[in-house]
PDB file of C-alpha atoms in Angstrom:
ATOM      1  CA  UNK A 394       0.000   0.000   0.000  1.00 49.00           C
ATOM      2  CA  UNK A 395       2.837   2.535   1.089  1.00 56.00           C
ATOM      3  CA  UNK A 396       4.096   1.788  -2.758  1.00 55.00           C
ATOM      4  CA  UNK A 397       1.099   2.873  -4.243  1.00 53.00           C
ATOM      5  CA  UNK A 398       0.673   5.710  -2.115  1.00 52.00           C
ATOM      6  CA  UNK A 399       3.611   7.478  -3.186  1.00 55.00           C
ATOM      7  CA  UNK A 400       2.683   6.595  -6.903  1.00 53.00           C
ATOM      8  CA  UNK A 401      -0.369   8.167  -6.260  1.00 51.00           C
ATOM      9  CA  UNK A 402       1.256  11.524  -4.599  1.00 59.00           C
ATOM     10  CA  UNK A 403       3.482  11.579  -7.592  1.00 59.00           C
ATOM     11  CA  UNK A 404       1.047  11.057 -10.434  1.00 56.00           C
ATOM     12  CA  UNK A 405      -1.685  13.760  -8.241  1.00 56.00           C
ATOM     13  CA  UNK A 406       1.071  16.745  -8.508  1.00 59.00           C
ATOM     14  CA  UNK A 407       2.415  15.484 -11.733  1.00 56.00           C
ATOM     15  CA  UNK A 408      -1.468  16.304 -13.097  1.00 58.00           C
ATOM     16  CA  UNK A 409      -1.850  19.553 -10.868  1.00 56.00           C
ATOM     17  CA  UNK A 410       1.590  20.835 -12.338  1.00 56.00           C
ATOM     18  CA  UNK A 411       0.084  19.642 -15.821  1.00 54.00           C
ATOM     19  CA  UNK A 412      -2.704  21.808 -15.516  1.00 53.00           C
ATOM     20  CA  UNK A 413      -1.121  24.745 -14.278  1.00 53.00           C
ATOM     21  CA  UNK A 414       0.955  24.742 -16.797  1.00 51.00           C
ATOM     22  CA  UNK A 415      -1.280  24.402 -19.346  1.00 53.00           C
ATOM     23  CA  UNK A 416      -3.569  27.267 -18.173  1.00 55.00           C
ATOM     24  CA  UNK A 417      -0.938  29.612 -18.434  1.00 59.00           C
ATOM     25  CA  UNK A 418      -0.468  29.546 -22.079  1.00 78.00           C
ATOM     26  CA  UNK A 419      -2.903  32.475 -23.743  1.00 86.00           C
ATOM     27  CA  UNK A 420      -4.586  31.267 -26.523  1.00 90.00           C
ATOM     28  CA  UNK A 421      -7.995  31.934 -28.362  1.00 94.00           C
ATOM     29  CA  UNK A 422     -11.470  31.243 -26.775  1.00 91.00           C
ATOM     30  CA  UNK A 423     -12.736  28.721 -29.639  1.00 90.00           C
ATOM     31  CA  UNK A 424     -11.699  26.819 -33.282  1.00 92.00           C
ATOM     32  CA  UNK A 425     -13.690  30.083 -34.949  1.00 94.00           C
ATOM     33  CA  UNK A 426     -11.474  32.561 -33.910  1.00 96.00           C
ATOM     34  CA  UNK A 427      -8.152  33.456 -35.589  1.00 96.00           C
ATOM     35  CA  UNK A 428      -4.862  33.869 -34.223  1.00 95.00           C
ATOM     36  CA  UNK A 429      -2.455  36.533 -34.896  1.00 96.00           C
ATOM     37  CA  UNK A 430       0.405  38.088 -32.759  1.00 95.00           C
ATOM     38  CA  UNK A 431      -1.453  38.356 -29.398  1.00 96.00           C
ATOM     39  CA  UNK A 432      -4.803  38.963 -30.709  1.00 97.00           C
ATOM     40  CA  UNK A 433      -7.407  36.794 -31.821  1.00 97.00           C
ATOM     41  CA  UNK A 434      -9.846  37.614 -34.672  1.00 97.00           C
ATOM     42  CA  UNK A 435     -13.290  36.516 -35.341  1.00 97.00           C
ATOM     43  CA  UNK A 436     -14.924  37.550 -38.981  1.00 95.00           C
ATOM     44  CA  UNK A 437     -18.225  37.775 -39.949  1.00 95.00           C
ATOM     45  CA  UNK A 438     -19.858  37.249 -43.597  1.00 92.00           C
ATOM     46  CA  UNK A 439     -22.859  39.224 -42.511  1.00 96.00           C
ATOM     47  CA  UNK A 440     -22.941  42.624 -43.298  1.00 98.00           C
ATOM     48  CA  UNK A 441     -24.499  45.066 -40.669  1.00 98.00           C
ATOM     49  CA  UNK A 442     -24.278  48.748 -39.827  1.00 99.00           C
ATOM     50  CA  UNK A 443     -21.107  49.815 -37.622  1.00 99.00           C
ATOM     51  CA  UNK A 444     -22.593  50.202 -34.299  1.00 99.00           C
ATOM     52  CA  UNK A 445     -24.760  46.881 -34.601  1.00 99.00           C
ATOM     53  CA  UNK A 446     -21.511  45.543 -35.313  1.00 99.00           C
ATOM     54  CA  UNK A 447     -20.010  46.816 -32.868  1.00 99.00           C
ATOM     55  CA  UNK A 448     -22.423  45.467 -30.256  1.00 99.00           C
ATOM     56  CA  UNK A 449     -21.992  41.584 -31.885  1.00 99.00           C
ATOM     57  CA  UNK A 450     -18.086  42.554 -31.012  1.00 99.00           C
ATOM     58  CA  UNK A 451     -18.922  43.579 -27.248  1.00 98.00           C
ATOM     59  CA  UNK A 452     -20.962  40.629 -26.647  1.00 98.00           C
ATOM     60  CA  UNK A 453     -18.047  38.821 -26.933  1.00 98.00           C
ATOM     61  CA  UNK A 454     -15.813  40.509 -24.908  1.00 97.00           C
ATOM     62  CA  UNK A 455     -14.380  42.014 -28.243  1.00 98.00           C
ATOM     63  CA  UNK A 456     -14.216  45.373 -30.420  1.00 99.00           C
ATOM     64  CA  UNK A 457     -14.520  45.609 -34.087  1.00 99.00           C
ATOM     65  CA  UNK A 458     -10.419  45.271 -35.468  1.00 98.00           C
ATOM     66  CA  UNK A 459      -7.972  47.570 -34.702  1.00 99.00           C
ATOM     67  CA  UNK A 460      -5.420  47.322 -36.877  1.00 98.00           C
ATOM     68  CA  UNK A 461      -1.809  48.665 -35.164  1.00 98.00           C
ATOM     69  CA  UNK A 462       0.817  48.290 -37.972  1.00 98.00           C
ATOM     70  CA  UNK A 463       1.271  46.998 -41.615  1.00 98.00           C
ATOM     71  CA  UNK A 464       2.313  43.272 -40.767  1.00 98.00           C
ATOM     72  CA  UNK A 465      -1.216  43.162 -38.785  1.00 98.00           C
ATOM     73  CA  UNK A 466      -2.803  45.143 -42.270  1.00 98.00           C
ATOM     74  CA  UNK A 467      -1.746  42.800 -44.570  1.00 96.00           C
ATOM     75  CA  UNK A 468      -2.512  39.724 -42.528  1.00 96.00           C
ATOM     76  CA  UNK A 469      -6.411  41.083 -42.236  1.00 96.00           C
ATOM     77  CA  UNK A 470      -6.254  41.534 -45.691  1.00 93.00           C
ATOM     78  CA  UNK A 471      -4.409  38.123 -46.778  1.00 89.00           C
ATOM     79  CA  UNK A 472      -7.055  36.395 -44.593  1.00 82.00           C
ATOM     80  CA  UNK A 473     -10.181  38.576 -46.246  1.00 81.00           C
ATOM     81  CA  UNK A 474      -8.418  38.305 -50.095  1.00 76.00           C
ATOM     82  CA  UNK A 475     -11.351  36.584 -51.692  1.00 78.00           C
ATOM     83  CA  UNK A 476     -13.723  38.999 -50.193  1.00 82.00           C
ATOM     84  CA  UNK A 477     -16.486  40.902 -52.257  1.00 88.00           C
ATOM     85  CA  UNK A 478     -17.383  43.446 -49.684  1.00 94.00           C
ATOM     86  CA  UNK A 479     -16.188  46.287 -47.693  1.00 97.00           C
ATOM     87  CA  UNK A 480     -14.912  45.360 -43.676  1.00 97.00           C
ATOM     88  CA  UNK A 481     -15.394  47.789 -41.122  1.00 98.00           C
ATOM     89  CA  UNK A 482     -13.066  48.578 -38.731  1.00 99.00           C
ATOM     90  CA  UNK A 483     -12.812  50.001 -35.121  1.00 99.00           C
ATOM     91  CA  UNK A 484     -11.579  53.377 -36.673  1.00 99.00           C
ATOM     92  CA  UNK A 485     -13.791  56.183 -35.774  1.00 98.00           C
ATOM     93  CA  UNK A 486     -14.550  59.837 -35.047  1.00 97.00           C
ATOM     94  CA  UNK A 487     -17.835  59.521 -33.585  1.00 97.00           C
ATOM     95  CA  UNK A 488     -16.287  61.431 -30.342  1.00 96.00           C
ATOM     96  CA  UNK A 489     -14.833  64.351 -32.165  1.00 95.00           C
ATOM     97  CA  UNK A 490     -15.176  64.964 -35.772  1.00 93.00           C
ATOM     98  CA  UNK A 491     -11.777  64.492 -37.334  1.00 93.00           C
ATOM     99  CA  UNK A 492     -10.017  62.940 -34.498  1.00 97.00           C
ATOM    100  CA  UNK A 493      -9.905  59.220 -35.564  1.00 98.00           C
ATOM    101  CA  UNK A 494      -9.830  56.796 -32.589  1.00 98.00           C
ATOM    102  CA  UNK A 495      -9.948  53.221 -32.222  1.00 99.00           C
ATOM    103  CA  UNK A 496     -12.731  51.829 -30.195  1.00 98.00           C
ATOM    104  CA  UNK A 497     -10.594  49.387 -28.456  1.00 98.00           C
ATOM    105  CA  UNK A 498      -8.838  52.688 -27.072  1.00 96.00           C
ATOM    106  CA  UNK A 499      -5.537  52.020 -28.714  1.00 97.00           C
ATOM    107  CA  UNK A 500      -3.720  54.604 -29.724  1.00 97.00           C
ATOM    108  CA  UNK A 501      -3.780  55.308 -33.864  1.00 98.00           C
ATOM    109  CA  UNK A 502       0.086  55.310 -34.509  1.00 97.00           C
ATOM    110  CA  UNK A 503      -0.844  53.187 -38.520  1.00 98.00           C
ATOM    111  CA  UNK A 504      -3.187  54.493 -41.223  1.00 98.00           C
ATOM    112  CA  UNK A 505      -3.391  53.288 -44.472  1.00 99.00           C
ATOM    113  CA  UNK A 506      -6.119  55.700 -46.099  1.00 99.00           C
ATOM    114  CA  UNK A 507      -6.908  54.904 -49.729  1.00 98.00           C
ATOM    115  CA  UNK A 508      -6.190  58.422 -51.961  1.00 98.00           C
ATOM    116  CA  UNK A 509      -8.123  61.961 -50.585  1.00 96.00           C
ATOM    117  CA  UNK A 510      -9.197  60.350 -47.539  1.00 97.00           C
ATOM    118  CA  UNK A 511     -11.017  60.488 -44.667  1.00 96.00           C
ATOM    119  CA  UNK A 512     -12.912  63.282 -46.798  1.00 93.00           C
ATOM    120  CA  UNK A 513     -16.884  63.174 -45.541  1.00 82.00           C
ATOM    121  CA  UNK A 514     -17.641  62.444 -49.057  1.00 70.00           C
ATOM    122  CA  UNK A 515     -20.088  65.261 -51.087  1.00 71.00           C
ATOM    123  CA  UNK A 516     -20.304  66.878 -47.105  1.00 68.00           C
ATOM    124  CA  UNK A 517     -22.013  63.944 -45.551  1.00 77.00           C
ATOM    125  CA  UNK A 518     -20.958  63.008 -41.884  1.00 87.00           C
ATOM    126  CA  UNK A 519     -18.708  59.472 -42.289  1.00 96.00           C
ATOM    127  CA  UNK A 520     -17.307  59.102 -38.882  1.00 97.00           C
ATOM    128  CA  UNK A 521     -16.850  55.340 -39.616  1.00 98.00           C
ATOM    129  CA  UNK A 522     -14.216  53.303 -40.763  1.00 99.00           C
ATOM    130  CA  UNK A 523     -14.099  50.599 -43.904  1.00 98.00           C
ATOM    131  CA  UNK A 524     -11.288  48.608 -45.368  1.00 98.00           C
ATOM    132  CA  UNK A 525     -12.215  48.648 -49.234  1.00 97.00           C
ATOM    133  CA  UNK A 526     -11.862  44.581 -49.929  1.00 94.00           C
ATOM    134  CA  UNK A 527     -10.334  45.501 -53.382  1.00 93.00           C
ATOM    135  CA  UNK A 528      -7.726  46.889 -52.242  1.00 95.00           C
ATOM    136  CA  UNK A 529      -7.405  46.852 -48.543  1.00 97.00           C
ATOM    137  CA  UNK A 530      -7.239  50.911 -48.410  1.00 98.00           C
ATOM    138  CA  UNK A 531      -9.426  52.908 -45.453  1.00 99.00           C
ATOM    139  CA  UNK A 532     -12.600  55.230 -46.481  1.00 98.00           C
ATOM    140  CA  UNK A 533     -14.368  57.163 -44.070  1.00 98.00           C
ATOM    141  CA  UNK A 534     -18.067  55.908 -44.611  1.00 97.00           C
ATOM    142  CA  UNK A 535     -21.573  56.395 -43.028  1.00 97.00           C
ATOM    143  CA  UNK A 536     -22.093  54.322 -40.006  1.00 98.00           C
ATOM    144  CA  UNK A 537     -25.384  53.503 -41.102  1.00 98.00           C
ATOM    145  CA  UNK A 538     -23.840  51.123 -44.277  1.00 97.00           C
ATOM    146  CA  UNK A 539     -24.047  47.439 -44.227  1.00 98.00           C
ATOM    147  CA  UNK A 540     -20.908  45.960 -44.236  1.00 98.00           C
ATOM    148  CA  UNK A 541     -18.796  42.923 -42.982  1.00 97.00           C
ATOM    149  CA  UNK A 542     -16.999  43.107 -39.794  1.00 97.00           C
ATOM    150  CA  UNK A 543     -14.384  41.198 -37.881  1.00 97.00           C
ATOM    151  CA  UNK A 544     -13.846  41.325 -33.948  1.00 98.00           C
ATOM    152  CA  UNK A 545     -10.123  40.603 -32.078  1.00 98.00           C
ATOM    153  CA  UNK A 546      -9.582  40.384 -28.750  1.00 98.00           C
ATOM    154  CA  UNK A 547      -6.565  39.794 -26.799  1.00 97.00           C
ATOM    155  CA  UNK A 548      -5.810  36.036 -25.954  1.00 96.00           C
ATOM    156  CA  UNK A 549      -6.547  34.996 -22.561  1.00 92.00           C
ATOM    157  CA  UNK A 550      -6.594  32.231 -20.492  1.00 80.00           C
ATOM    158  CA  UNK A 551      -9.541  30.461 -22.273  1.00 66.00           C
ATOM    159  CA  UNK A 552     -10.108  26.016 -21.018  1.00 62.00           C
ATOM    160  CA  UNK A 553      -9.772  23.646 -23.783  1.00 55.00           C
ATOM    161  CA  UNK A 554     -10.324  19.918 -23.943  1.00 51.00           C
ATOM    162  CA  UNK A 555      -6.947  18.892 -22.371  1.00 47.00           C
ATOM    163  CA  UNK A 556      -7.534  21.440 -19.255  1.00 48.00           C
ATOM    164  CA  UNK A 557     -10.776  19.380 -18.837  1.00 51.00           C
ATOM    165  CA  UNK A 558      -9.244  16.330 -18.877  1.00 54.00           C
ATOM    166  CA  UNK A 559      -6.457  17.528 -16.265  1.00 52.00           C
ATOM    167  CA  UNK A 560      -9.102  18.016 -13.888  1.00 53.00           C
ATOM    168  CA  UNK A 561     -11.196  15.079 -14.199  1.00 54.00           C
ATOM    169  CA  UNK A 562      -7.673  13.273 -13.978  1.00 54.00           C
ATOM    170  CA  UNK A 563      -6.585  15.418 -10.773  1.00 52.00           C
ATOM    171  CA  UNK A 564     -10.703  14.759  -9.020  1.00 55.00           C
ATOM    172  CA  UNK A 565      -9.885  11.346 -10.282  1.00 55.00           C
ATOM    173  CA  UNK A 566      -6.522  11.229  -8.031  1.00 53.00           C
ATOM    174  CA  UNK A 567      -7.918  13.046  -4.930  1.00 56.00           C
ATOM    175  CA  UNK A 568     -10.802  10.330  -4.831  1.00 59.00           C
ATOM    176  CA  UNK A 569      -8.095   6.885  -5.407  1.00 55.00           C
ATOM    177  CA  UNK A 570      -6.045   8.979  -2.774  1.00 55.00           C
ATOM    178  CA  UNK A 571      -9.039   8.879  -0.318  1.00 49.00           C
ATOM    179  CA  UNK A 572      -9.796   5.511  -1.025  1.00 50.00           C
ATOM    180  CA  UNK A 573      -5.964   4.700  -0.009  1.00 50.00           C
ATOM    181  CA  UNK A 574      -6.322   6.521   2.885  1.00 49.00           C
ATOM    182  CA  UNK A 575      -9.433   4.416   3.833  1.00 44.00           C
ATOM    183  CA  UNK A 576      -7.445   0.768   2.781  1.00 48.00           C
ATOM    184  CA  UNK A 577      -4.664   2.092   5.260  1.00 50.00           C
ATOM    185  CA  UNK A 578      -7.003   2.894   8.236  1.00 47.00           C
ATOM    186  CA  UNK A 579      -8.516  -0.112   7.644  1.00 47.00           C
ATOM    187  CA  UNK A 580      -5.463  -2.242   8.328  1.00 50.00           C
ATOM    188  CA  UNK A 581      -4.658   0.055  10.720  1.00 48.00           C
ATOM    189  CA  UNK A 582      -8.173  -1.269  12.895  1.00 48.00           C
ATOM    190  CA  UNK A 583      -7.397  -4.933  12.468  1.00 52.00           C
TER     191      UNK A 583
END
């Protein structure tokens, strides 16, 4: 019995240590989101106005793409190269007219405006953001268009299958360790 004790101490922090481990690596919350850099990225082939995309974005802990340098521009549009219609991004100036800001908060150190724009096209009010799909350029737009959208979020410390596993392995352990604890008290009596 004192043999399989010790096996059973060993395998029990062998499993905890497994777990741990694997909870600290960040990854992406599901198989439909995208990975890229730190970020993941979820696109959708629905086209709705800004703000009610927007809201899909927040209701999954995300924000409509902010897109922070040209590696991270030409990866949206390498991923998006087959598309037939315009993407909106995060990029706004909802707050103050002509101050573009992310929604996500981060700070706008990239552009990549297509030619004479943001320009509030024939004096309408386009405080919202596309990426033209044919050639991956910005254009200030109406908020009120219907376009596609993708969401990113930061990774995180999101369970998969194996992190499951590792603690039905670990309840698994505590409960043979209890029942070796009961064996041993057993002989104990007699």
């Amino acid at each position: 019995i004192q043999g399989r004790h010790k096996t059973f101490s060993f395998l029990c922090w062998l499993t905890v240590i497994w777990v741990c481990l694997s909870l600290a690596e960040l990854r992406c919350p599901g198989l439909d989101w995208l990975e890229f850099g730190e970020f993941c990225y979820k696109p959708f082939g629905d086209r709705k106005t800004w703000q009610d995309a927007q809201r899909v974005c927040r209701d999954l802990g995300a924000e409509l793409v902010s897109i922070m340098s040209m590696k991270e521009q030409s990866w949206v549009e390498s991923y998006f190269y087959m598309a037939t219609n315009n993407l909106w991004t995060g990029l706004n100036d909802l707050l103050v007219p002509g101050m573009f800001t992310w929604s996500d908060d981060f700070e706008v150190t990239f552009t990549y405006w297509a030619p004479g724009e943001p320009n509030n096209h024939n004096g309408f009010s386009e405080d919202c953001v596309e990426m033209l799909y044919e050639t991956g350029r910005w254009n200030d737009k109406s908020c009120s268009e219907l376009n596609n959208y993708i969401c990113k979020k930061p990774k995180a410390h999101y369970p998969a299958l194996f992190h499951s596993l590792g603690a039905f392995l670990l309840i698994f352990y505590q409960i043979w360790g209890h029942y070796i604890n009961v064996i041993r008290m057993t002989e104990v009596v007699l």
